[in-house]
């Protein structure tokens, strides 16, 4: 068994009908760019009725058709925000908690110790979060229920160096189900490519067509800080 094998992100997505919401952070094979990606999927009308929109410091989720919006509390948020040279990526309003805490001198970990999984039993959807530094190194976290009853929160943190060609992928669910099974284990080691368009296209193509909603991908030059990004929405 090769525990250091780098898996194919295309295969992981292609073979999973419902990973839910996912974060990928990593470095291009040539070592020059840091990569961040975030996608959302949905099964209900409320979850599917969303698009990603650009903001001054990142992106936000918005209702595609405001007349169909039922409960905005867990689906409308600011998933990507810049924090100086860092980029924060999460699947909920904990993005703001992280940014506000770090602006006041706190840490990524301290911010997330004030939060827990989403109150949507029986799924108890995990809160997944990431932050990528100027040099490309990054941290990932998951906050999830300790049991079927949602009686307490398990908080896990992972810290990674910038390694060319290597990324890590964390997602909210193992796969589809009822209730939906929570992600288990460490973030998965996955491949990264050098080209934004190629990578974004590959991710979008392999997300389940019936459940995919929106995708964000950013490639940032480590030396200059300049970036290019793509947003793909199923609702257009």
PDB file of C-alpha atoms in Angstrom:
ATOM      1  CA  UNK A   1       0.000   0.000   0.000  1.00  0.00           C
ATOM      2  CA  UNK A   2       1.399   3.374  -1.055  1.00  0.00           C
ATOM      3  CA  UNK A   3       0.168   5.844   1.543  1.00  0.00           C
ATOM      4  CA  UNK A   4       1.801   8.697  -0.396  1.00  0.00           C
ATOM      5  CA  UNK A   5      -0.025   8.011  -3.646  1.00  0.00           C
ATOM      6  CA  UNK A   6      -1.550  11.107  -5.241  1.00  0.00           C
ATOM      7  CA  UNK A   7      -5.061  10.241  -6.365  1.00  0.00           C
ATOM      8  CA  UNK A   8      -6.902  11.502  -9.418  1.00  0.00           C
ATOM      9  CA  UNK A   9      -9.374  14.206  -8.440  1.00  0.00           C
ATOM     10  CA  UNK A  10     -11.247  13.476 -11.680  1.00  0.00           C
ATOM     11  CA  UNK A  11     -11.784   9.853 -10.653  1.00  0.00           C
ATOM     12  CA  UNK A  12     -12.776  10.780  -7.099  1.00  0.00           C
ATOM     13  CA  UNK A  13     -15.467  13.125  -8.384  1.00  0.00           C
ATOM     14  CA  UNK A  14     -16.594  10.911 -11.255  1.00  0.00           C
ATOM     15  CA  UNK A  15     -17.174   7.965  -8.931  1.00  0.00           C
ATOM     16  CA  UNK A  16     -19.081   9.909  -6.267  1.00  0.00           C
ATOM     17  CA  UNK A  17     -22.624  11.112  -6.966  1.00  0.00           C
ATOM     18  CA  UNK A  18     -22.732  13.390  -3.929  1.00  0.00           C
ATOM     19  CA  UNK A  19     -19.601  14.582  -2.118  1.00  0.00           C
ATOM     20  CA  UNK A  20     -21.669  17.658  -1.184  1.00  0.00           C
ATOM     21  CA  UNK A  21     -19.468  20.708  -0.840  1.00  0.00           C
ATOM     22  CA  UNK A  22     -15.739  20.432  -1.412  1.00  0.00           C
ATOM     23  CA  UNK A  23     -12.497  22.369  -0.953  1.00  0.00           C
ATOM     24  CA  UNK A  24      -9.237  21.682  -2.815  1.00  0.00           C
ATOM     25  CA  UNK A  25      -6.005  23.491  -1.956  1.00  0.00           C
ATOM     26  CA  UNK A  26      -2.605  22.793  -3.489  1.00  0.00           C
ATOM     27  CA  UNK A  27       0.304  23.801  -5.714  1.00  0.00           C
ATOM     28  CA  UNK A  28       0.781  23.466  -9.475  1.00  0.00           C
ATOM     29  CA  UNK A  29       3.356  20.895 -10.667  1.00  0.00           C
ATOM     30  CA  UNK A  30       5.743  23.646 -11.800  1.00  0.00           C
ATOM     31  CA  UNK A  31       5.678  25.082  -8.265  1.00  0.00           C
ATOM     32  CA  UNK A  32       4.807  28.617  -9.378  1.00  0.00           C
ATOM     33  CA  UNK A  33       1.114  28.880  -8.513  1.00  0.00           C
ATOM     34  CA  UNK A  34      -1.096  28.102  -5.549  1.00  0.00           C
ATOM     35  CA  UNK A  35      -4.491  26.627  -6.346  1.00  0.00           C
ATOM     36  CA  UNK A  36      -7.778  26.957  -4.500  1.00  0.00           C
ATOM     37  CA  UNK A  37     -11.088  25.454  -5.541  1.00  0.00           C
ATOM     38  CA  UNK A  38     -14.533  25.249  -3.994  1.00  0.00           C
ATOM     39  CA  UNK A  39     -17.695  23.600  -5.295  1.00  0.00           C
ATOM     40  CA  UNK A  40     -21.262  23.206  -4.092  1.00  0.00           C
ATOM     41  CA  UNK A  41     -23.831  20.573  -4.953  1.00  0.00           C
ATOM     42  CA  UNK A  42     -27.500  20.321  -4.067  1.00  0.00           C
ATOM     43  CA  UNK A  43     -30.373  17.833  -3.866  1.00  0.00           C
ATOM     44  CA  UNK A  44     -33.236  20.119  -2.842  1.00  0.00           C
ATOM     45  CA  UNK A  45     -34.725  22.999  -4.832  1.00  0.00           C
ATOM     46  CA  UNK A  46     -33.491  25.427  -2.168  1.00  0.00           C
ATOM     47  CA  UNK A  47     -29.911  24.122  -2.374  1.00  0.00           C
ATOM     48  CA  UNK A  48     -29.870  24.016  -6.158  1.00  0.00           C
ATOM     49  CA  UNK A  49     -31.239  27.559  -6.488  1.00  0.00           C
ATOM     50  CA  UNK A  50     -27.813  29.188  -6.163  1.00  0.00           C
ATOM     51  CA  UNK A  51     -25.011  30.801  -8.111  1.00  0.00           C
ATOM     52  CA  UNK A  52     -21.542  32.064  -7.221  1.00  0.00           C
ATOM     53  CA  UNK A  53     -21.029  35.802  -7.704  1.00  0.00           C
ATOM     54  CA  UNK A  54     -17.786  37.783  -7.578  1.00  0.00           C
ATOM     55  CA  UNK A  55     -17.189  40.144  -4.660  1.00  0.00           C
ATOM     56  CA  UNK A  56     -14.431  42.694  -4.088  1.00  0.00           C
ATOM     57  CA  UNK A  57     -12.586  40.300  -1.760  1.00  0.00           C
ATOM     58  CA  UNK A  58     -13.780  36.915  -3.045  1.00  0.00           C
ATOM     59  CA  UNK A  59     -17.130  35.369  -3.915  1.00  0.00           C
ATOM     60  CA  UNK A  60     -20.607  34.986  -2.414  1.00  0.00           C
ATOM     61  CA  UNK A  61     -23.516  32.628  -2.975  1.00  0.00           C
ATOM     62  CA  UNK A  62     -26.746  34.164  -4.207  1.00  0.00           C
ATOM     63  CA  UNK A  63     -30.223  32.874  -5.008  1.00  0.00           C
ATOM     64  CA  UNK A  64     -30.588  32.332  -8.752  1.00  0.00           C
ATOM     65  CA  UNK A  65     -34.346  32.848  -8.489  1.00  0.00           C
ATOM     66  CA  UNK A  66     -35.169  34.896  -5.351  1.00  0.00           C
ATOM     67  CA  UNK A  67     -38.815  33.796  -5.519  1.00  0.00           C
ATOM     68  CA  UNK A  68     -37.762  30.181  -4.857  1.00  0.00           C
ATOM     69  CA  UNK A  69     -35.567  30.990  -1.850  1.00  0.00           C
ATOM     70  CA  UNK A  70     -36.945  29.238   1.250  1.00  0.00           C
ATOM     71  CA  UNK A  71     -34.317  29.342   4.021  1.00  0.00           C
ATOM     72  CA  UNK A  72     -31.163  31.397   3.373  1.00  0.00           C
ATOM     73  CA  UNK A  73     -29.484  30.596   6.701  1.00  0.00           C
ATOM     74  CA  UNK A  74     -27.252  27.738   5.535  1.00  0.00           C
ATOM     75  CA  UNK A  75     -27.037  28.340   1.787  1.00  0.00           C
ATOM     76  CA  UNK A  76     -26.331  32.083   1.385  1.00  0.00           C
ATOM     77  CA  UNK A  77     -22.857  33.028   2.597  1.00  0.00           C
ATOM     78  CA  UNK A  78     -19.401  34.327   1.624  1.00  0.00           C
ATOM     79  CA  UNK A  79     -17.375  31.160   0.892  1.00  0.00           C
ATOM     80  CA  UNK A  80     -14.166  32.826  -0.312  1.00  0.00           C
ATOM     81  CA  UNK A  81     -12.544  35.903   1.219  1.00  0.00           C
ATOM     82  CA  UNK A  82      -9.102  37.445   0.940  1.00  0.00           C
ATOM     83  CA  UNK A  83      -7.265  38.207   4.170  1.00  0.00           C
ATOM     84  CA  UNK A  84      -4.144  40.137   3.203  1.00  0.00           C
ATOM     85  CA  UNK A  85      -2.052  37.614   1.266  1.00  0.00           C
ATOM     86  CA  UNK A  86      -4.083  34.688   2.623  1.00  0.00           C
ATOM     87  CA  UNK A  87      -7.204  33.202   1.077  1.00  0.00           C
ATOM     88  CA  UNK A  88      -9.955  31.768   3.273  1.00  0.00           C
ATOM     89  CA  UNK A  89     -12.314  29.170   1.759  1.00  0.00           C
ATOM     90  CA  UNK A  90     -15.229  27.575   3.636  1.00  0.00           C
ATOM     91  CA  UNK A  91     -18.667  26.079   3.152  1.00  0.00           C
ATOM     92  CA  UNK A  92     -20.527  28.533   5.385  1.00  0.00           C
ATOM     93  CA  UNK A  93     -20.578  31.772   7.312  1.00  0.00           C
ATOM     94  CA  UNK A  94     -17.554  30.618   9.316  1.00  0.00           C
ATOM     95  CA  UNK A  95     -15.582  32.390   6.579  1.00  0.00           C
ATOM     96  CA  UNK A  96     -16.504  35.634   8.312  1.00  0.00           C
ATOM     97  CA  UNK A  97     -15.689  34.188  11.740  1.00  0.00           C
ATOM     98  CA  UNK A  98     -12.180  33.257  10.559  1.00  0.00           C
ATOM     99  CA  UNK A  99     -11.522  36.606   8.875  1.00  0.00           C
ATOM    100  CA  UNK A 100     -12.815  38.663  11.806  1.00  0.00           C
ATOM    101  CA  UNK A 101     -10.892  36.600  14.376  1.00  0.00           C
ATOM    102  CA  UNK A 102      -7.609  36.781  12.468  1.00  0.00           C
ATOM    103  CA  UNK A 103      -7.985  40.515  11.855  1.00  0.00           C
ATOM    104  CA  UNK A 104      -8.164  40.871  15.643  1.00  0.00           C
ATOM    105  CA  UNK A 105      -4.990  38.869  16.224  1.00  0.00           C
ATOM    106  CA  UNK A 106      -6.511  35.412  16.642  1.00  0.00           C
ATOM    107  CA  UNK A 107      -5.794  32.256  14.684  1.00  0.00           C
ATOM    108  CA  UNK A 108      -7.594  30.038  12.202  1.00  0.00           C
ATOM    109  CA  UNK A 109      -7.926  27.365  14.881  1.00  0.00           C
ATOM    110  CA  UNK A 110      -9.181  29.756  17.548  1.00  0.00           C
ATOM    111  CA  UNK A 111     -11.883  31.019  15.209  1.00  0.00           C
ATOM    112  CA  UNK A 112     -13.180  27.545  14.447  1.00  0.00           C
ATOM    113  CA  UNK A 113     -13.220  26.515  18.095  1.00  0.00           C
ATOM    114  CA  UNK A 114     -16.123  28.955  18.458  1.00  0.00           C
ATOM    115  CA  UNK A 115     -18.147  27.162  15.753  1.00  0.00           C
ATOM    116  CA  UNK A 116     -19.578  23.690  15.176  1.00  0.00           C
ATOM    117  CA  UNK A 117     -21.330  21.610  12.498  1.00  0.00           C
ATOM    118  CA  UNK A 118     -24.538  22.858  10.879  1.00  0.00           C
ATOM    119  CA  UNK A 119     -27.832  22.428  12.809  1.00  0.00           C
ATOM    120  CA  UNK A 120     -29.507  20.396  10.068  1.00  0.00           C
ATOM    121  CA  UNK A 121     -30.088  17.038  11.778  1.00  0.00           C
ATOM    122  CA  UNK A 122     -30.125  14.212  10.993  1.00  0.00           C
ATOM    123  CA  UNK A 123     -27.386  15.080   8.480  1.00  0.00           C
ATOM    124  CA  UNK A 124     -25.408  17.407  10.799  1.00  0.00           C
ATOM    125  CA  UNK A 125     -23.528  18.748   7.786  1.00  0.00           C
ATOM    126  CA  UNK A 126     -19.858  19.363   8.662  1.00  0.00           C
ATOM    127  CA  UNK A 127     -18.311  22.792   8.380  1.00  0.00           C
ATOM    128  CA  UNK A 128     -15.217  22.491   6.199  1.00  0.00           C
ATOM    129  CA  UNK A 129     -12.698  25.328   6.062  1.00  0.00           C
ATOM    130  CA  UNK A 130      -9.325  26.118   4.529  1.00  0.00           C
ATOM    131  CA  UNK A 131      -6.771  28.898   4.500  1.00  0.00           C
ATOM    132  CA  UNK A 132      -3.849  29.243   2.082  1.00  0.00           C
ATOM    133  CA  UNK A 133      -0.871  31.458   2.866  1.00  0.00           C
ATOM    134  CA  UNK A 134       1.236  33.614   0.548  1.00  0.00           C
ATOM    135  CA  UNK A 135       3.873  30.884   0.160  1.00  0.00           C
ATOM    136  CA  UNK A 136       1.260  28.303  -0.826  1.00  0.00           C
ATOM    137  CA  UNK A 137       1.197  26.356   2.443  1.00  0.00           C
ATOM    138  CA  UNK A 138      -2.289  25.713   3.752  1.00  0.00           C
ATOM    139  CA  UNK A 139      -4.519  24.449   6.532  1.00  0.00           C
ATOM    140  CA  UNK A 140      -7.779  22.518   6.348  1.00  0.00           C
ATOM    141  CA  UNK A 141     -10.373  21.834   9.020  1.00  0.00           C
ATOM    142  CA  UNK A 142     -13.594  19.931   9.532  1.00  0.00           C
ATOM    143  CA  UNK A 143     -16.122  20.392  12.337  1.00  0.00           C
ATOM    144  CA  UNK A 144     -18.468  17.404  12.561  1.00  0.00           C
ATOM    145  CA  UNK A 145     -20.851  15.649  14.901  1.00  0.00           C
ATOM    146  CA  UNK A 146     -19.494  13.060  17.306  1.00  0.00           C
ATOM    147  CA  UNK A 147     -22.644  10.901  16.950  1.00  0.00           C
ATOM    148  CA  UNK A 148     -26.011  10.440  15.215  1.00  0.00           C
ATOM    149  CA  UNK A 149     -27.725  12.720  17.734  1.00  0.00           C
ATOM    150  CA  UNK A 150     -25.474  15.752  17.176  1.00  0.00           C
ATOM    151  CA  UNK A 151     -24.637  15.798  20.882  1.00  0.00           C
ATOM    152  CA  UNK A 152     -21.120  17.294  20.562  1.00  0.00           C
ATOM    153  CA  UNK A 153     -18.642  18.606  18.012  1.00  0.00           C
ATOM    154  CA  UNK A 154     -15.413  17.004  16.812  1.00  0.00           C
ATOM    155  CA  UNK A 155     -12.890  19.566  15.540  1.00  0.00           C
ATOM    156  CA  UNK A 156     -10.040  18.379  13.307  1.00  0.00           C
ATOM    157  CA  UNK A 157      -7.208  20.503  11.882  1.00  0.00           C
ATOM    158  CA  UNK A 158      -4.638  19.624   9.225  1.00  0.00           C
ATOM    159  CA  UNK A 159      -1.577  21.653   8.161  1.00  0.00           C
ATOM    160  CA  UNK A 160       0.337  21.149   4.897  1.00  0.00           C
ATOM    161  CA  UNK A 161       3.503  22.524   3.258  1.00  0.00           C
ATOM    162  CA  UNK A 162       3.532  23.735  -0.337  1.00  0.00           C
ATOM    163  CA  UNK A 163       4.524  20.714  -2.454  1.00  0.00           C
ATOM    164  CA  UNK A 164       4.497  21.065  -6.268  1.00  0.00           C
ATOM    165  CA  UNK A 165       1.831  18.895  -7.892  1.00  0.00           C
ATOM    166  CA  UNK A 166       0.136  17.997  -4.620  1.00  0.00           C
ATOM    167  CA  UNK A 167      -3.262  19.095  -3.396  1.00  0.00           C
ATOM    168  CA  UNK A 168      -5.612  18.042  -0.606  1.00  0.00           C
ATOM    169  CA  UNK A 169      -9.350  17.568  -0.994  1.00  0.00           C
ATOM    170  CA  UNK A 170     -11.904  17.675   1.827  1.00  0.00           C
ATOM    171  CA  UNK A 171     -15.654  17.392   1.342  1.00  0.00           C
ATOM    172  CA  UNK A 172     -18.720  17.358   3.527  1.00  0.00           C
ATOM    173  CA  UNK A 173     -20.068  13.880   2.762  1.00  0.00           C
ATOM    174  CA  UNK A 174     -18.658  10.442   1.991  1.00  0.00           C
ATOM    175  CA  UNK A 175     -21.326  10.040  -0.695  1.00  0.00           C
ATOM    176  CA  UNK A 176     -25.109  10.235  -1.087  1.00  0.00           C
ATOM    177  CA  UNK A 177     -27.384   8.699   1.542  1.00  0.00           C
ATOM    178  CA  UNK A 178     -30.236   9.313   3.982  1.00  0.00           C
ATOM    179  CA  UNK A 179     -29.007  10.641   6.312  1.00  0.00           C
ATOM    180  CA  UNK A 180     -25.972  11.694   4.303  1.00  0.00           C
ATOM    181  CA  UNK A 181     -22.785  10.148   5.783  1.00  0.00           C
ATOM    182  CA  UNK A 182     -20.236  12.656   7.062  1.00  0.00           C
ATOM    183  CA  UNK A 183     -16.703  12.802   5.596  1.00  0.00           C
ATOM    184  CA  UNK A 184     -14.252  10.554   7.444  1.00  0.00           C
ATOM    185  CA  UNK A 185     -10.462  10.483   7.765  1.00  0.00           C
ATOM    186  CA  UNK A 186      -7.775  12.875   6.557  1.00  0.00           C
ATOM    187  CA  UNK A 187      -8.166  15.165   3.521  1.00  0.00           C
ATOM    188  CA  UNK A 188      -7.447  13.183   0.367  1.00  0.00           C
ATOM    189  CA  UNK A 189      -4.192  13.599  -1.564  1.00  0.00           C
ATOM    190  CA  UNK A 190      -5.068  14.688  -5.117  1.00  0.00           C
ATOM    191  CA  UNK A 191      -3.382  15.857  -8.281  1.00  0.00           C
ATOM    192  CA  UNK A 192      -3.118  19.451  -9.495  1.00  0.00           C
ATOM    193  CA  UNK A 193      -2.395  20.644 -13.050  1.00  0.00           C
ATOM    194  CA  UNK A 194      -0.626  23.778 -14.302  1.00  0.00           C
ATOM    195  CA  UNK A 195      -3.495  25.318 -16.310  1.00  0.00           C
ATOM    196  CA  UNK A 196      -6.569  27.011 -14.821  1.00  0.00           C
ATOM    197  CA  UNK A 197      -8.947  26.326 -17.704  1.00  0.00           C
ATOM    198  CA  UNK A 198      -7.926  22.670 -17.906  1.00  0.00           C
ATOM    199  CA  UNK A 199      -8.295  22.141 -14.176  1.00  0.00           C
ATOM    200  CA  UNK A 200     -11.625  23.933 -13.821  1.00  0.00           C
ATOM    201  CA  UNK A 201     -13.027  22.123 -16.850  1.00  0.00           C
ATOM    202  CA  UNK A 202     -11.921  18.768 -15.495  1.00  0.00           C
ATOM    203  CA  UNK A 203     -13.491  19.421 -12.092  1.00  0.00           C
ATOM    204  CA  UNK A 204     -16.793  20.610 -13.545  1.00  0.00           C
ATOM    205  CA  UNK A 205     -17.044  17.779 -16.072  1.00  0.00           C
ATOM    206  CA  UNK A 206     -16.590  15.147 -13.395  1.00  0.00           C
ATOM    207  CA  UNK A 207     -19.020  16.590 -10.829  1.00  0.00           C
ATOM    208  CA  UNK A 208     -22.331  14.725 -11.018  1.00  0.00           C
ATOM    209  CA  UNK A 209     -24.499  16.482 -13.600  1.00  0.00           C
ATOM    210  CA  UNK A 210     -27.715  16.009 -11.627  1.00  0.00           C
ATOM    211  CA  UNK A 211     -26.321  17.503  -8.410  1.00  0.00           C
ATOM    212  CA  UNK A 212     -23.624  20.045  -9.314  1.00  0.00           C
ATOM    213  CA  UNK A 213     -24.473  23.699  -8.724  1.00  0.00           C
ATOM    214  CA  UNK A 214     -21.405  25.987  -8.799  1.00  0.00           C
ATOM    215  CA  UNK A 215     -17.599  25.873  -8.977  1.00  0.00           C
ATOM    216  CA  UNK A 216     -14.881  28.410  -8.126  1.00  0.00           C
ATOM    217  CA  UNK A 217     -11.203  27.957  -9.052  1.00  0.00           C
ATOM    218  CA  UNK A 218      -8.345  30.416  -8.503  1.00  0.00           C
ATOM    219  CA  UNK A 219      -4.689  30.144  -9.595  1.00  0.00           C
ATOM    220  CA  UNK A 220      -2.376  32.632  -7.839  1.00  0.00           C
ATOM    221  CA  UNK A 221       1.225  33.341  -8.814  1.00  0.00           C
ATOM    222  CA  UNK A 222       3.231  32.781  -5.636  1.00  0.00           C
ATOM    223  CA  UNK A 223       5.904  35.336  -6.467  1.00  0.00           C
ATOM    224  CA  UNK A 224       3.763  38.229  -7.718  1.00  0.00           C
ATOM    225  CA  UNK A 225       0.445  37.531  -5.987  1.00  0.00           C
ATOM    226  CA  UNK A 226      -1.411  38.051  -9.254  1.00  0.00           C
ATOM    227  CA  UNK A 227      -4.247  35.616  -9.881  1.00  0.00           C
ATOM    228  CA  UNK A 228      -6.738  34.406 -12.435  1.00  0.00           C
ATOM    229  CA  UNK A 229      -9.971  32.684 -11.548  1.00  0.00           C
ATOM    230  CA  UNK A 230     -13.047  31.034 -13.025  1.00  0.00           C
ATOM    231  CA  UNK A 231     -16.615  30.715 -11.781  1.00  0.00           C
ATOM    232  CA  UNK A 232     -18.925  28.135 -13.366  1.00  0.00           C
ATOM    233  CA  UNK A 233     -22.619  28.055 -12.483  1.00  0.00           C
ATOM    234  CA  UNK A 234     -25.112  25.399 -13.531  1.00  0.00           C
ATOM    235  CA  UNK A 235     -27.843  28.038 -13.315  1.00  0.00           C
ATOM    236  CA  UNK A 236     -27.260  30.537 -16.119  1.00  0.00           C
TER     237      UNK A 236
END
